[in-house]
Amino acid sequence: MDWHQINYFQKVASVQHITRAAEQLSISQPALSRSISKLEDELGVQLFDRKGRNIYLNRYGKIFLNRVEQSIKQIEIGKQEIWDEIHPDHGTISLSFLPSLGIHVVPDIISSFQKMHPNIKFQLTQASNRQIIEQLKSRKVDLALTSLLHEDKEVNCQALLTEELFLAVSFDHHLASWNALDLHMVKDEPFISFKDDNVLQTIINDLCKKAGFSPDVVFEGDDIGTVSGLVGAKLGVSLIPELHVLDRSKVKLIRVNNPVCKREIGIALLKDAYLSPVAERFIQYINRFFKNH
């Protein structure tokens, strides 16, 4: 059973005349008759009673027509829903992002974007880098704002901004009076790092390796807020970006001169995947946003 058969059946049921239905469908009468016969064979029952050149929908045909019309109505609704979702003026964008970007970066972008496009909706998800890549591959999200450390052949990434990473120490730490230092100066300090699914763990390990040591990790946190809280409790030091929510009465951020400590943040999307007009519009806006900030 294919879509043409369904359409042909609905037209014949409406007209109840093979010749007129064939003319309206712009197909030959024999082709239309074969299509209806094939449909009846597949269903195992006649849908029409035939009297001469006229045909009449029987009770089986009426049962089937009712379901056909419901199905066509649902398909039309589905088409309209898709058109609404991808419409560049009032569609929906599914966006995943790192939790640290949810403090001000993502809210700032969406707020300014919706001032220009108030009818566009967002479906937002916070996730780790690893989860974000999985969400893109499974097509659960259209776009993602994430760290660009991961390389994946299925994902396209475009750099947007560079975030400096600072050495975080408690306010009464013996290095708290310093404004800048080299990373090797904390080689003997206990480190607060991140769990495996957070790319900052990999960044910390790589930076410490460049400084000539392996960090002595005593705790691992899920997010930057937790890590900074552990640092403020005098349990170790860490490398984190500067965020407005950090308790600066307990944590001192110190610039690292050597090696340069940073992470690249960018927009990621699945290669060769369909991108709706509204998502393309948002990507263009994001690029302009970061060029102007």
Tab-separated table of C-alpha atoms in Angstrom:
chain	number	residue	atom	x	y	z
A	1	MET	CA	0.000	0.000	0.000
A	2	ASP	CA	1.521	3.293	-1.073
A	3	TRP	CA	0.591	6.951	-0.867
A	4	HIS	CA	-0.724	7.057	-4.452
A	5	GLN	CA	-3.139	4.218	-3.740
A	6	ILE	CA	-4.494	6.063	-0.715
A	7	ASN	CA	-4.996	9.264	-2.713
A	8	TYR	CA	-6.579	7.370	-5.607
A	9	PHE	CA	-8.954	5.559	-3.270
A	10	GLN	CA	-10.029	8.812	-1.602
A	11	LYS	CA	-10.713	10.447	-4.966
A	12	VAL	CA	-12.729	7.480	-6.286
A	13	ALA	CA	-14.671	7.313	-3.018
A	14	SER	CA	-15.486	10.995	-3.378
A	15	VAL	CA	-16.453	10.925	-7.072
A	16	GLN	CA	-17.766	7.317	-7.166
A	17	HIS	CA	-17.010	7.161	-10.867
A	18	ILE	CA	-13.796	5.658	-12.258
A	19	THR	CA	-13.656	7.691	-15.481
A	20	ARG	CA	-14.269	11.070	-13.825
A	21	ALA	CA	-11.852	10.223	-10.990
A	22	ALA	CA	-9.165	9.259	-13.534
A	23	GLU	CA	-9.642	12.555	-15.373
A	24	GLN	CA	-9.322	14.555	-12.147
A	25	LEU	CA	-6.218	12.602	-11.142
A	26	SER	CA	-4.704	12.949	-14.626
A	27	ILE	CA	-4.105	9.205	-15.010
A	28	SER	CA	-5.604	6.621	-17.343
A	29	GLN	CA	-8.779	4.789	-16.380
A	30	PRO	CA	-7.122	1.322	-16.603
A	31	ALA	CA	-4.246	2.470	-14.358
A	32	LEU	CA	-6.707	3.765	-11.769
A	33	SER	CA	-8.773	0.557	-11.910
A	34	ARG	CA	-5.636	-1.550	-11.413
A	35	SER	CA	-4.606	0.580	-8.433
A	36	ILE	CA	-8.010	0.169	-6.743
A	37	SER	CA	-8.030	-3.591	-7.456
A	38	LYS	CA	-4.538	-3.947	-6.019
A	39	LEU	CA	-5.605	-2.080	-2.883
A	40	GLU	CA	-8.648	-4.333	-2.475
A	41	ASP	CA	-6.484	-7.437	-2.945
A	42	GLU	CA	-4.113	-6.194	-0.253
A	43	LEU	CA	-6.978	-5.530	2.177
A	44	GLY	CA	-8.684	-8.799	1.258
A	45	VAL	CA	-12.083	-7.200	0.672
A	46	GLN	CA	-13.927	-5.200	-1.964
A	47	LEU	CA	-14.313	-1.539	-1.106
A	48	PHE	CA	-16.799	-0.701	-3.850
A	49	ASP	CA	-19.934	-2.276	-5.270
A	50	ARG	CA	-19.933	-2.025	-9.062
A	51	LYS	CA	-23.058	-1.479	-11.163
A	52	GLY	CA	-22.271	-0.917	-14.801
A	53	ARG	CA	-20.008	2.080	-15.126
A	54	ASN	CA	-20.939	3.360	-11.696
A	55	ILE	CA	-19.336	2.266	-8.427
A	56	TYR	CA	-20.587	2.745	-4.910
A	57	LEU	CA	-18.659	2.752	-1.673
A	58	ASN	CA	-19.780	-0.245	0.402
A	59	ARG	CA	-19.635	-0.556	4.187
A	60	TYR	CA	-16.057	-1.834	4.102
A	61	GLY	CA	-15.096	1.066	1.916
A	62	LYS	CA	-16.775	3.503	4.305
A	63	ILE	CA	-14.822	2.050	7.249
A	64	PHE	CA	-11.566	2.354	5.344
A	65	LEU	CA	-12.387	5.856	4.032
A	66	ASN	CA	-12.971	7.089	7.576
A	67	ARG	CA	-9.474	5.976	8.599
A	68	VAL	CA	-7.930	7.276	5.402
A	69	GLU	CA	-9.377	10.731	5.947
A	70	GLN	CA	-8.188	10.738	9.570
A	71	SER	CA	-4.705	9.705	8.429
A	72	ILE	CA	-4.545	12.366	5.721
A	73	LYS	CA	-5.689	14.981	8.225
A	74	GLN	CA	-2.943	13.928	10.650
A	75	ILE	CA	-0.337	14.036	7.876
A	76	GLU	CA	-1.438	17.552	6.933
A	77	ILE	CA	-1.199	18.591	10.585
A	78	GLY	CA	2.274	17.050	10.730
A	79	LYS	CA	3.348	18.959	7.615
A	80	GLN	CA	2.061	22.199	9.115
A	81	GLU	CA	3.829	21.506	12.414
A	82	ILE	CA	7.100	20.936	10.579
A	83	TRP	CA	6.646	24.120	8.550
A	84	ASP	CA	5.939	26.029	11.764
A	85	GLU	CA	9.016	24.512	13.438
A	86	ILE	CA	11.419	25.473	10.665
A	87	HIS	CA	9.864	28.809	9.709
A	88	PRO	CA	12.590	31.474	10.011
A	89	ASP	CA	10.243	33.865	11.822
A	90	HIS	CA	8.493	31.582	14.305
A	91	GLY	CA	10.233	28.219	14.406
A	92	THR	CA	11.926	26.341	17.245
A	93	ILE	CA	15.670	25.938	17.887
A	94	SER	CA	16.974	23.033	19.951
A	95	LEU	CA	20.207	24.130	21.646
A	96	SER	CA	22.530	22.306	24.040
A	97	PHE	CA	25.312	24.086	25.935
A	98	LEU	CA	27.865	23.761	28.713
A	99	PRO	CA	26.475	24.594	32.175
A	100	SER	CA	29.079	27.361	32.641
A	101	LEU	CA	27.716	29.107	29.541
A	102	GLY	CA	24.247	29.178	31.075
A	103	ILE	CA	25.243	31.814	33.603
A	104	HIS	CA	25.422	34.751	31.203
A	105	VAL	CA	26.615	33.791	27.678
A	106	VAL	CA	23.563	31.802	26.565
A	107	PRO	CA	21.012	34.063	28.322
A	108	ASP	CA	22.624	37.140	26.740
A	109	ILE	CA	22.569	35.621	23.248
A	110	ILE	CA	18.987	34.374	23.435
A	111	SER	CA	17.682	37.556	25.052
A	112	SER	CA	19.153	39.803	22.368
A	113	PHE	CA	18.100	37.407	19.584
A	114	GLN	CA	14.494	37.266	20.777
A	115	LYS	CA	14.274	41.039	20.859
A	116	MET	CA	14.637	40.850	17.083
A	117	HIS	CA	12.674	37.590	16.635
A	118	PRO	CA	10.128	37.387	19.479
A	119	ASN	CA	8.174	34.468	17.979
A	120	ILE	CA	11.101	32.057	17.788
A	121	LYS	CA	11.174	29.470	20.565
A	122	PHE	CA	14.079	27.591	22.146
A	123	GLN	CA	14.423	24.115	23.595
A	124	LEU	CA	17.439	24.333	25.912
A	125	THR	CA	19.572	21.550	27.377
A	126	GLN	CA	22.617	21.796	29.638
A	127	ALA	CA	25.132	18.987	29.267
A	128	SER	CA	28.799	18.025	29.401
A	129	ASN	CA	30.934	18.030	26.255
A	130	ARG	CA	30.605	14.278	25.841
A	131	GLN	CA	26.829	14.383	26.281
A	132	ILE	CA	26.549	17.287	23.850
A	133	ILE	CA	28.345	15.344	21.117
A	134	GLU	CA	26.033	12.371	21.736
A	135	GLN	CA	22.974	14.647	21.546
A	136	LEU	CA	24.114	16.045	18.212
A	137	LYS	CA	24.789	12.585	16.770
A	138	SER	CA	21.419	11.273	17.901
A	139	ARG	CA	19.782	14.430	16.476
A	140	LYS	CA	18.238	15.335	19.819
A	141	VAL	CA	19.508	18.893	19.360
A	142	ASP	CA	20.145	21.094	16.318
A	143	LEU	CA	23.078	23.101	17.630
A	144	ALA	CA	25.450	23.199	20.585
A	145	LEU	CA	27.713	25.697	22.316
A	146	THR	CA	30.617	23.704	23.658
A	147	SER	CA	34.368	23.390	24.114
A	148	LEU	CA	36.242	22.664	20.897
A	149	LEU	CA	38.738	20.246	22.424
A	150	HIS	CA	36.925	17.172	21.141
A	151	GLU	CA	37.531	16.210	17.525
A	152	ASP	CA	34.838	14.163	15.858
A	153	LYS	CA	34.527	13.422	12.145
A	154	GLU	CA	30.741	13.626	12.309
A	155	VAL	CA	30.611	17.071	13.930
A	156	ASN	CA	31.450	20.493	12.499
A	157	CYS	CA	32.812	23.055	14.965
A	158	GLN	CA	33.386	26.767	14.583
A	159	ALA	CA	35.296	28.798	17.159
A	160	LEU	CA	33.436	31.743	18.710
A	161	LEU	CA	35.403	32.890	21.737
A	162	THR	CA	38.423	32.130	23.849
A	163	GLU	CA	37.978	31.953	27.625
A	164	GLU	CA	41.005	32.525	29.814
A	165	LEU	CA	41.500	29.998	32.590
A	166	PHE	CA	42.769	31.292	35.932
A	167	LEU	CA	44.431	29.544	38.824
A	168	ALA	CA	41.846	29.468	41.603
A	169	VAL	CA	43.107	29.461	45.189
A	170	SER	CA	41.463	30.130	48.535
A	171	PHE	CA	41.740	33.711	49.779
A	172	ASP	CA	44.173	32.836	52.543
A	173	HIS	CA	46.323	30.570	50.338
A	174	HIS	CA	50.044	31.392	50.417
A	175	LEU	CA	49.832	32.425	46.716
A	176	ALA	CA	46.720	34.572	47.132
A	177	SER	CA	48.747	37.799	47.114
A	178	TRP	CA	50.056	37.061	43.610
A	179	ASN	CA	48.360	38.600	40.563
A	180	ALA	CA	50.169	36.411	38.020
A	181	LEU	CA	52.451	33.380	38.103
A	182	ASP	CA	53.718	30.392	36.150
A	183	LEU	CA	51.784	27.164	36.489
A	184	HIS	CA	54.790	25.098	37.621
A	185	MET	CA	54.682	27.026	40.922
A	186	VAL	CA	51.708	24.889	42.030
A	187	LYS	CA	53.165	21.510	41.042
A	188	ASP	CA	53.157	20.386	44.685
A	189	GLU	CA	49.642	21.663	45.449
A	190	PRO	CA	46.601	19.373	45.743
A	191	PHE	CA	44.342	19.884	42.705
A	192	ILE	CA	40.579	20.045	42.433
A	193	SER	CA	39.746	18.749	38.944
A	194	PHE	CA	36.619	17.692	37.069
A	195	LYS	CA	34.954	14.363	36.386
A	196	ASP	CA	35.707	12.421	33.213
A	197	ASP	CA	32.797	13.748	31.149
A	198	ASN	CA	33.915	17.367	31.666
A	199	VAL	CA	36.468	18.484	29.092
A	200	LEU	CA	38.075	20.828	31.652
A	201	GLN	CA	39.648	17.756	33.221
A	202	THR	CA	41.516	17.056	29.980
A	203	ILE	CA	42.478	20.721	29.635
A	204	ILE	CA	43.872	20.818	33.190
A	205	ASN	CA	45.900	17.648	32.616
A	206	ASP	CA	47.309	18.995	29.338
A	207	LEU	CA	48.253	22.366	30.825
A	208	CYS	CA	49.942	20.787	33.834
A	209	LYS	CA	51.858	18.479	31.498
A	210	LYS	CA	53.083	21.529	29.560
A	211	ALA	CA	54.208	23.017	32.893
A	212	GLY	CA	56.229	19.869	33.610
A	213	PHE	CA	54.149	18.030	36.191
A	214	SER	CA	51.123	15.798	36.694
A	215	PRO	CA	48.465	17.273	39.007
A	216	ASP	CA	47.855	15.596	42.363
A	217	VAL	CA	44.052	15.392	42.053
A	218	VAL	CA	42.380	15.068	45.459
A	219	PHE	CA	38.784	15.850	44.442
A	220	GLU	CA	36.754	15.859	41.216
A	221	GLY	CA	33.708	18.074	40.787
A	222	ASP	CA	30.824	17.997	38.322
A	223	ASP	CA	30.844	21.705	37.526
A	224	ILE	CA	32.766	24.938	37.986
A	225	GLY	CA	30.594	26.068	40.900
A	226	THR	CA	31.352	22.900	42.852
A	227	VAL	CA	35.071	23.057	42.072
A	228	SER	CA	35.323	26.705	43.120
A	229	GLY	CA	33.457	25.860	46.340
A	230	LEU	CA	36.009	23.140	47.135
A	231	VAL	CA	38.831	25.575	46.389
A	232	GLY	CA	37.232	28.162	48.684
A	233	ALA	CA	37.062	25.482	51.410
A	234	LYS	CA	40.892	25.236	51.206
A	235	LEU	CA	40.892	21.714	49.799
A	236	GLY	CA	43.097	22.466	46.794
A	237	VAL	CA	43.666	24.663	43.744
A	238	SER	CA	42.209	24.482	40.247
A	239	LEU	CA	42.046	26.076	36.802
A	240	ILE	CA	38.702	27.632	35.947
A	241	PRO	CA	37.234	30.435	33.807
A	242	GLU	CA	36.095	33.645	35.455
A	243	LEU	CA	32.381	33.526	36.199
A	244	HIS	CA	30.140	36.109	37.864
A	245	VAL	CA	28.710	33.535	40.269
A	246	LEU	CA	32.036	32.710	41.926
A	247	ASP	CA	32.253	33.649	45.587
A	248	ARG	CA	35.112	36.121	45.321
A	249	SER	CA	35.217	36.519	49.105
A	250	LYS	CA	36.587	32.972	49.325
A	251	VAL	CA	38.322	32.404	45.999
A	252	LYS	CA	41.150	34.377	44.375
A	253	LEU	CA	41.711	34.053	40.627
A	254	ILE	CA	45.324	34.437	39.507
A	255	ARG	CA	46.434	34.891	35.889
A	256	VAL	CA	48.788	32.202	34.587
A	257	ASN	CA	51.596	33.534	32.389
A	258	ASN	CA	53.082	30.233	31.326
A	259	PRO	CA	51.714	28.156	29.738
A	260	VAL	CA	48.854	30.198	28.307
A	261	CYS	CA	45.731	28.794	29.971
A	262	LYS	CA	42.538	28.971	27.934
A	263	ARG	CA	39.681	27.023	26.419
A	264	GLU	CA	38.038	27.539	23.045
A	265	ILE	CA	34.261	27.802	22.950
A	266	GLY	CA	32.402	27.372	19.700
A	267	ILE	CA	29.253	26.288	17.959
A	268	ALA	CA	28.911	22.651	16.910
A	269	LEU	CA	26.481	20.931	14.562
A	270	LEU	CA	26.233	17.547	12.901
A	271	LYS	CA	27.856	17.306	9.477
A	272	ASP	CA	25.520	16.812	6.508
A	273	ALA	CA	22.440	17.029	8.769
A	274	TYR	CA	19.398	19.047	7.727
A	275	LEU	CA	19.481	22.507	9.246
A	276	SER	CA	16.223	24.417	9.401
A	277	PRO	CA	16.034	28.033	8.175
A	278	VAL	CA	15.468	29.239	11.743
A	279	ALA	CA	18.601	27.408	12.957
A	280	GLU	CA	20.633	28.894	10.106
A	281	ARG	CA	19.369	32.343	11.054
A	282	PHE	CA	20.452	31.773	14.659
A	283	ILE	CA	23.945	30.652	13.592
A	284	GLN	CA	24.353	33.820	11.549
A	285	TYR	CA	23.222	35.859	14.532
A	286	ILE	CA	25.656	34.114	16.903
A	287	ASN	CA	28.575	34.877	14.586
A	288	ARG	CA	27.628	38.562	14.475
A	289	PHE	CA	27.075	38.586	18.248
A	290	PHE	CA	30.594	37.396	19.070
A	291	LYS	CA	32.220	39.630	16.483
A	292	ASN	CA	30.635	42.628	18.194
A	293	HIS	CA	31.481	41.569	21.765
